[in-house]
Amino acid sequence: MQVKIINHPLIQHKLSIMRDVNTGTKEFRELLEEISMLMAFEITRDLPLEDVEVETPVAKCKSKMLAGKKLGVVPILRAGLGMLNGIIRLMPAAKVGHVGLYRDPETLLPVEYYCKLPTDVAERDFILIDPMLATGGSSAAAIELLKKKGAKHIKLMCLVAAPEGVKMVNEQHPDVEIYTAAVDDYLNDHGYIIPGLGDAGDRIFGTK
Ligand code: PRP
Ligand code: URA
């Protein structure tokens, strides 16, 4: 199983609060944004830097800045939207695409209903975001869509993954690195991650 678990104490602490059934929509949303920012810190660790010269108030010095790699962030609607702000606050120059997918409750298969990506897809490195990687169907389909539109470098960032979802993405897209805060135990008969945190979209948007 190829997956990077980001087990920073702050992330693990905040995730535990999110899992709690008594955590309300406002706090859930805030925590997801905070965790996403912390995870983005880790996921961008390999961004290239270039040397620059900076004049401080007292002297000139050599320093480092991002080398201007083009980035794209793509939330899978709708729950992926909950991770977006935390990331673009850290990387305000990133372009944002959207992929709309929902999981059919009977078949558990993803149904596509929207796709809008930056025009220069082939030139960008993408971070695909969705808090839940359950069967893996939605993420695998979104990756397929991005690739069909020309994307060559994709990382998948989720919050909670099931082993089944990691396996599916590993098998279908071995080139895509998966980052998550936790890999849980298993999926129940309704395709929910156990122990998980319930329906992420409903908890973010207060629809249940
Ligand atoms: C949830 C979640 C993922 C998907 C994961 O979305 O946000 O996109 O399920 O399940 P999978 O790995 O088995 O495909 P959902 O279909 O509930 O839509 P929503 O975000 O609109 O609530
Ligand atoms: N989607 C969710 O929001 N939660 C799960 O546990 C599985 C899929």
Short mmCIF file of C-alpha atoms and ligand atoms in Angstrom, two decimals:
data_model
loop_
_atom_site.label_atom_id
_atom_site.label_comp_id
_atom_site.label_asym_id
_atom_site.label_seq_id
_atom_site.Cartn_x
_atom_site.Cartn_y
_atom_site.Cartn_z
CA MET A 1 0.00 0.00 0.00
CA GLN A 2 1.64 3.23 -1.19
CA VAL A 3 0.41 6.13 0.93
CA LYS A 4 2.00 8.93 2.93
CA ILE A 5 0.41 9.35 6.33
CA ILE A 6 0.96 12.84 7.70
CA ASN A 7 0.98 12.17 11.40
CA HIS A 8 1.93 15.59 12.73
CA PRO A 9 0.53 15.95 16.28
CA LEU A 10 -1.51 19.07 15.41
CA ILE A 11 -3.16 17.26 12.49
CA GLN A 12 -3.90 14.13 14.53
CA HIS A 13 -5.36 16.22 17.38
CA LYS A 14 -7.62 18.20 15.07
CA LEU A 15 -8.71 15.07 13.19
CA SER A 16 -9.84 13.46 16.45
CA ILE A 17 -12.11 16.44 17.12
CA MET A 18 -13.50 16.19 13.59
CA ARG A 19 -14.29 12.50 14.06
CA ASP A 20 -16.35 13.26 17.18
CA VAL A 21 -20.06 13.01 16.43
CA ASN A 22 -20.67 15.99 18.76
CA THR A 23 -18.53 18.39 16.71
CA GLY A 24 -20.81 20.81 14.88
CA THR A 25 -20.64 22.17 11.35
CA LYS A 26 -18.81 25.42 12.16
CA GLU A 27 -16.00 23.76 14.08
CA PHE A 28 -15.80 20.87 11.60
CA ARG A 29 -15.35 23.29 8.70
CA GLU A 30 -12.73 25.36 10.55
CA LEU A 31 -10.75 22.28 11.53
CA LEU A 32 -10.80 20.92 7.98
CA GLU A 33 -9.44 24.22 6.69
CA GLU A 34 -6.69 24.24 9.33
CA ILE A 35 -5.68 20.63 8.68
CA SER A 36 -5.65 21.24 4.94
CA MET A 37 -3.22 24.10 5.40
CA LEU A 38 -0.96 21.97 7.58
CA MET A 39 -1.08 19.11 5.08
CA ALA A 40 -0.32 21.47 2.20
CA PHE A 41 2.85 22.44 4.06
CA GLU A 42 3.98 18.80 3.82
CA ILE A 43 2.73 18.11 0.30
CA THR A 44 4.66 21.07 -1.12
CA ARG A 45 7.93 20.09 0.57
CA ASP A 46 9.56 19.30 -2.81
CA LEU A 47 8.69 22.57 -4.56
CA PRO A 48 11.78 23.94 -6.32
CA LEU A 49 13.47 27.10 -5.06
CA GLU A 50 15.62 29.66 -6.81
CA ASP A 51 18.25 32.06 -5.53
CA VAL A 52 17.24 35.69 -5.25
CA GLU A 53 18.92 38.78 -3.89
CA VAL A 54 17.01 40.69 -1.23
CA GLU A 55 17.81 44.02 0.36
CA THR A 56 16.94 43.95 4.05
CA PRO A 57 16.81 47.23 6.03
CA VAL A 58 20.49 46.70 6.89
CA ALA A 59 22.18 44.74 4.08
CA LYS A 60 21.87 42.88 0.80
CA CYS A 61 21.68 39.10 1.04
CA LYS A 62 21.20 35.98 -1.03
CA SER A 63 17.94 34.28 -0.25
CA LYS A 64 15.49 31.73 -1.70
CA MET A 65 12.08 32.01 -3.31
CA LEU A 66 9.76 29.56 -5.05
CA ALA A 67 10.98 28.96 -8.59
CA GLY A 68 7.55 29.72 -10.00
CA LYS A 69 6.31 26.21 -10.68
CA LYS A 70 2.72 26.36 -11.91
CA LEU A 71 0.31 24.73 -9.48
CA GLY A 72 -3.32 23.73 -9.73
CA VAL A 73 -5.65 22.71 -6.93
CA VAL A 74 -8.73 20.68 -7.81
CA PRO A 75 -11.41 19.97 -5.21
CA ILE A 76 -13.80 17.11 -5.92
CA LEU A 77 -17.23 18.64 -5.32
CA ARG A 78 -18.63 18.97 -2.95
CA ALA A 79 -16.66 17.89 0.11
CA GLY A 80 -13.31 18.80 -1.48
CA LEU A 81 -14.36 22.45 -1.28
CA GLY A 82 -13.89 22.23 2.47
CA MET A 83 -10.14 21.77 1.96
CA LEU A 84 -9.66 24.49 -0.63
CA ASN A 85 -9.30 27.69 1.44
CA GLY A 86 -6.62 26.27 3.72
CA ILE A 87 -4.51 25.42 0.69
CA ILE A 88 -4.91 28.55 -1.38
CA ARG A 89 -4.24 30.74 1.64
CA LEU A 90 -0.81 29.12 1.60
CA MET A 91 -0.45 29.16 -2.21
CA PRO A 92 -2.44 32.14 -3.47
CA ALA A 93 -0.99 31.91 -6.99
CA ALA A 94 -2.36 28.40 -7.59
CA LYS A 95 -5.16 28.12 -10.14
CA VAL A 96 -8.28 26.27 -9.05
CA GLY A 97 -10.19 23.72 -11.12
CA HIS A 98 -13.35 21.88 -10.10
CA VAL A 99 -14.50 18.34 -10.69
CA GLY A 100 -18.08 17.46 -9.77
CA LEU A 101 -18.65 13.84 -8.84
CA TYR A 102 -21.13 12.18 -6.56
CA ARG A 103 -21.24 8.61 -5.47
CA ASP A 104 -24.40 6.76 -6.47
CA PRO A 105 -25.77 5.47 -3.14
CA GLU A 106 -26.86 2.13 -4.67
CA THR A 107 -23.91 1.20 -6.87
CA LEU A 108 -21.30 3.31 -4.98
CA LEU A 109 -19.96 4.24 -8.44
CA PRO A 110 -18.97 7.86 -9.17
CA VAL A 111 -21.22 9.96 -11.42
CA GLU A 112 -19.58 12.96 -13.11
CA TYR A 113 -21.60 16.18 -13.37
CA TYR A 114 -19.06 18.99 -13.75
CA CYS A 115 -15.51 19.64 -14.88
CA LYS A 116 -13.78 22.99 -15.26
CA LEU A 117 -9.98 23.12 -15.23
CA PRO A 118 -7.35 25.79 -15.90
CA THR A 119 -6.62 26.03 -19.64
CA ASP A 120 -2.91 25.19 -19.32
CA VAL A 121 -3.49 21.81 -17.68
CA ALA A 122 -0.39 20.15 -19.12
CA GLU A 123 1.94 22.78 -17.63
CA ARG A 124 0.68 22.53 -14.05
CA ASP A 125 1.31 20.22 -11.12
CA PHE A 126 -2.03 19.35 -9.55
CA ILE A 127 -3.16 18.66 -6.02
CA LEU A 128 -6.50 16.85 -6.13
CA ILE A 129 -8.38 17.25 -2.86
CA ASP A 130 -11.20 15.27 -1.27
CA PRO A 131 -11.44 14.57 2.46
CA MET A 132 -12.70 10.99 2.01
CA LEU A 133 -11.04 8.18 0.03
CA ALA A 134 -13.51 5.34 0.55
CA THR A 135 -13.91 2.81 -2.29
CA GLY A 136 -11.55 5.05 -4.28
CA GLY A 137 -14.01 5.29 -7.17
CA SER A 138 -14.44 9.08 -7.02
CA SER A 139 -10.74 9.89 -6.72
CA ALA A 140 -9.73 7.36 -9.39
CA ALA A 141 -12.35 8.81 -11.77
CA ALA A 142 -11.24 12.40 -11.04
CA ILE A 143 -7.59 11.47 -11.68
CA GLU A 144 -8.62 9.80 -14.95
CA LEU A 145 -10.47 12.97 -15.96
CA LEU A 146 -7.49 15.19 -15.14
CA LYS A 147 -5.18 12.92 -17.11
CA LYS A 148 -7.54 12.89 -20.12
CA LYS A 149 -7.42 16.70 -20.10
CA GLY A 150 -3.61 16.56 -20.17
CA ALA A 151 -2.47 16.62 -16.53
CA LYS A 152 0.85 14.85 -16.02
CA HIS A 153 1.69 15.40 -12.36
CA ILE A 154 -1.03 14.78 -9.79
CA LYS A 155 -0.92 14.34 -6.01
CA LEU A 156 -4.02 13.25 -4.12
CA MET A 157 -4.64 14.80 -0.73
CA CYS A 158 -7.34 13.40 1.52
CA LEU A 159 -8.06 13.42 5.21
CA VAL A 160 -9.25 9.89 5.95
CA ALA A 161 -8.65 6.91 3.66
CA ALA A 162 -9.84 3.33 3.66
CA PRO A 163 -7.39 0.59 2.66
CA GLU A 164 -9.75 -0.28 -0.21
CA GLY A 165 -9.52 3.24 -1.65
CA VAL A 166 -5.75 3.40 -1.35
CA LYS A 167 -5.52 0.04 -3.15
CA MET A 168 -7.77 1.17 -6.00
CA VAL A 169 -5.87 4.42 -6.61
CA ASN A 170 -2.49 2.62 -6.30
CA GLU A 171 -3.59 0.03 -8.87
CA GLN A 172 -5.23 2.40 -11.36
CA HIS A 173 -2.82 5.32 -10.95
CA PRO A 174 0.52 4.12 -9.57
CA ASP A 175 2.09 7.47 -10.53
CA VAL A 176 -0.16 9.42 -8.13
CA GLU A 177 1.13 9.92 -4.59
CA ILE A 178 -1.54 9.77 -1.93
CA TYR A 179 -1.29 11.93 1.20
CA THR A 180 -3.67 11.38 4.09
CA ALA A 181 -3.92 12.05 7.81
CA ALA A 182 -5.19 8.53 8.54
CA VAL A 183 -5.81 5.14 6.98
CA ASP A 184 -8.77 3.67 8.83
CA ASP A 185 -9.91 0.06 9.26
CA TYR A 186 -12.42 -0.87 6.57
CA LEU A 187 -15.59 0.10 4.64
CA ASN A 188 -19.01 -0.90 5.90
CA ASP A 189 -21.76 -2.31 3.64
CA HIS A 190 -22.83 1.25 2.68
CA GLY A 191 -19.33 2.22 1.64
CA TYR A 192 -18.69 4.34 4.74
CA ILE A 193 -15.22 4.43 6.23
CA ILE A 194 -15.07 2.81 9.67
CA PRO A 195 -14.43 4.49 12.08
CA GLY A 196 -14.18 7.49 9.68
CA LEU A 197 -16.07 10.68 10.46
CA GLY A 198 -19.41 10.10 8.75
CA ASP A 199 -20.49 11.92 5.59
CA ALA A 200 -17.92 14.67 5.09
CA GLY A 201 -20.08 16.73 2.69
CA ASP A 202 -23.03 16.72 5.07
CA ARG A 203 -20.85 17.67 8.04
CA ILE A 204 -19.17 20.54 6.13
CA PHE A 205 -22.35 21.98 4.69
CA GLY A 206 -24.79 21.05 7.46
CA THR A 207 -27.07 19.13 5.13
CA LYS A 208 -27.94 16.36 7.56
C1 PRP B 1 -17.96 11.54 -0.83
C2 PRP B 1 -16.54 12.03 -0.64
C3 PRP B 1 -15.84 11.47 -1.85
C4 PRP B 1 -16.55 10.15 -2.05
C5 PRP B 1 -15.67 9.07 -1.53
O1 PRP B 1 -18.62 12.33 -1.72
O2 PRP B 1 -16.44 13.41 -0.54
O3 PRP B 1 -15.94 12.28 -3.00
O4 PRP B 1 -17.77 10.21 -1.32
O5 PRP B 1 -16.21 7.83 -1.81
P1 PRP B 1 -15.55 6.82 -2.84
O6 PRP B 1 -14.09 6.79 -2.54
O7 PRP B 1 -16.23 5.52 -2.50
O8 PRP B 1 -15.85 7.27 -4.23
P2 PRP B 1 -20.19 12.15 -2.03
O9 PRP B 1 -20.39 11.21 -3.17
O10 PRP B 1 -20.89 11.78 -0.76
O11 PRP B 1 -20.61 13.55 -2.55
P3 PRP B 1 -20.61 14.96 -1.81
O12 PRP B 1 -19.16 15.39 -1.66
O13 PRP B 1 -21.35 15.81 -2.77
O14 PRP B 1 -21.29 14.81 -0.49
N1 URA B 2 -17.97 9.56 1.82
C1 URA B 2 -18.01 10.15 3.03
O1 URA B 2 -18.29 11.35 3.14
N2 URA B 2 -17.73 9.41 4.11
C2 URA B 2 -17.41 8.09 4.03
O2 URA B 2 -17.16 7.45 5.07
C3 URA B 2 -17.39 7.50 2.76
C4 URA B 2 -17.65 8.26 1.67
#
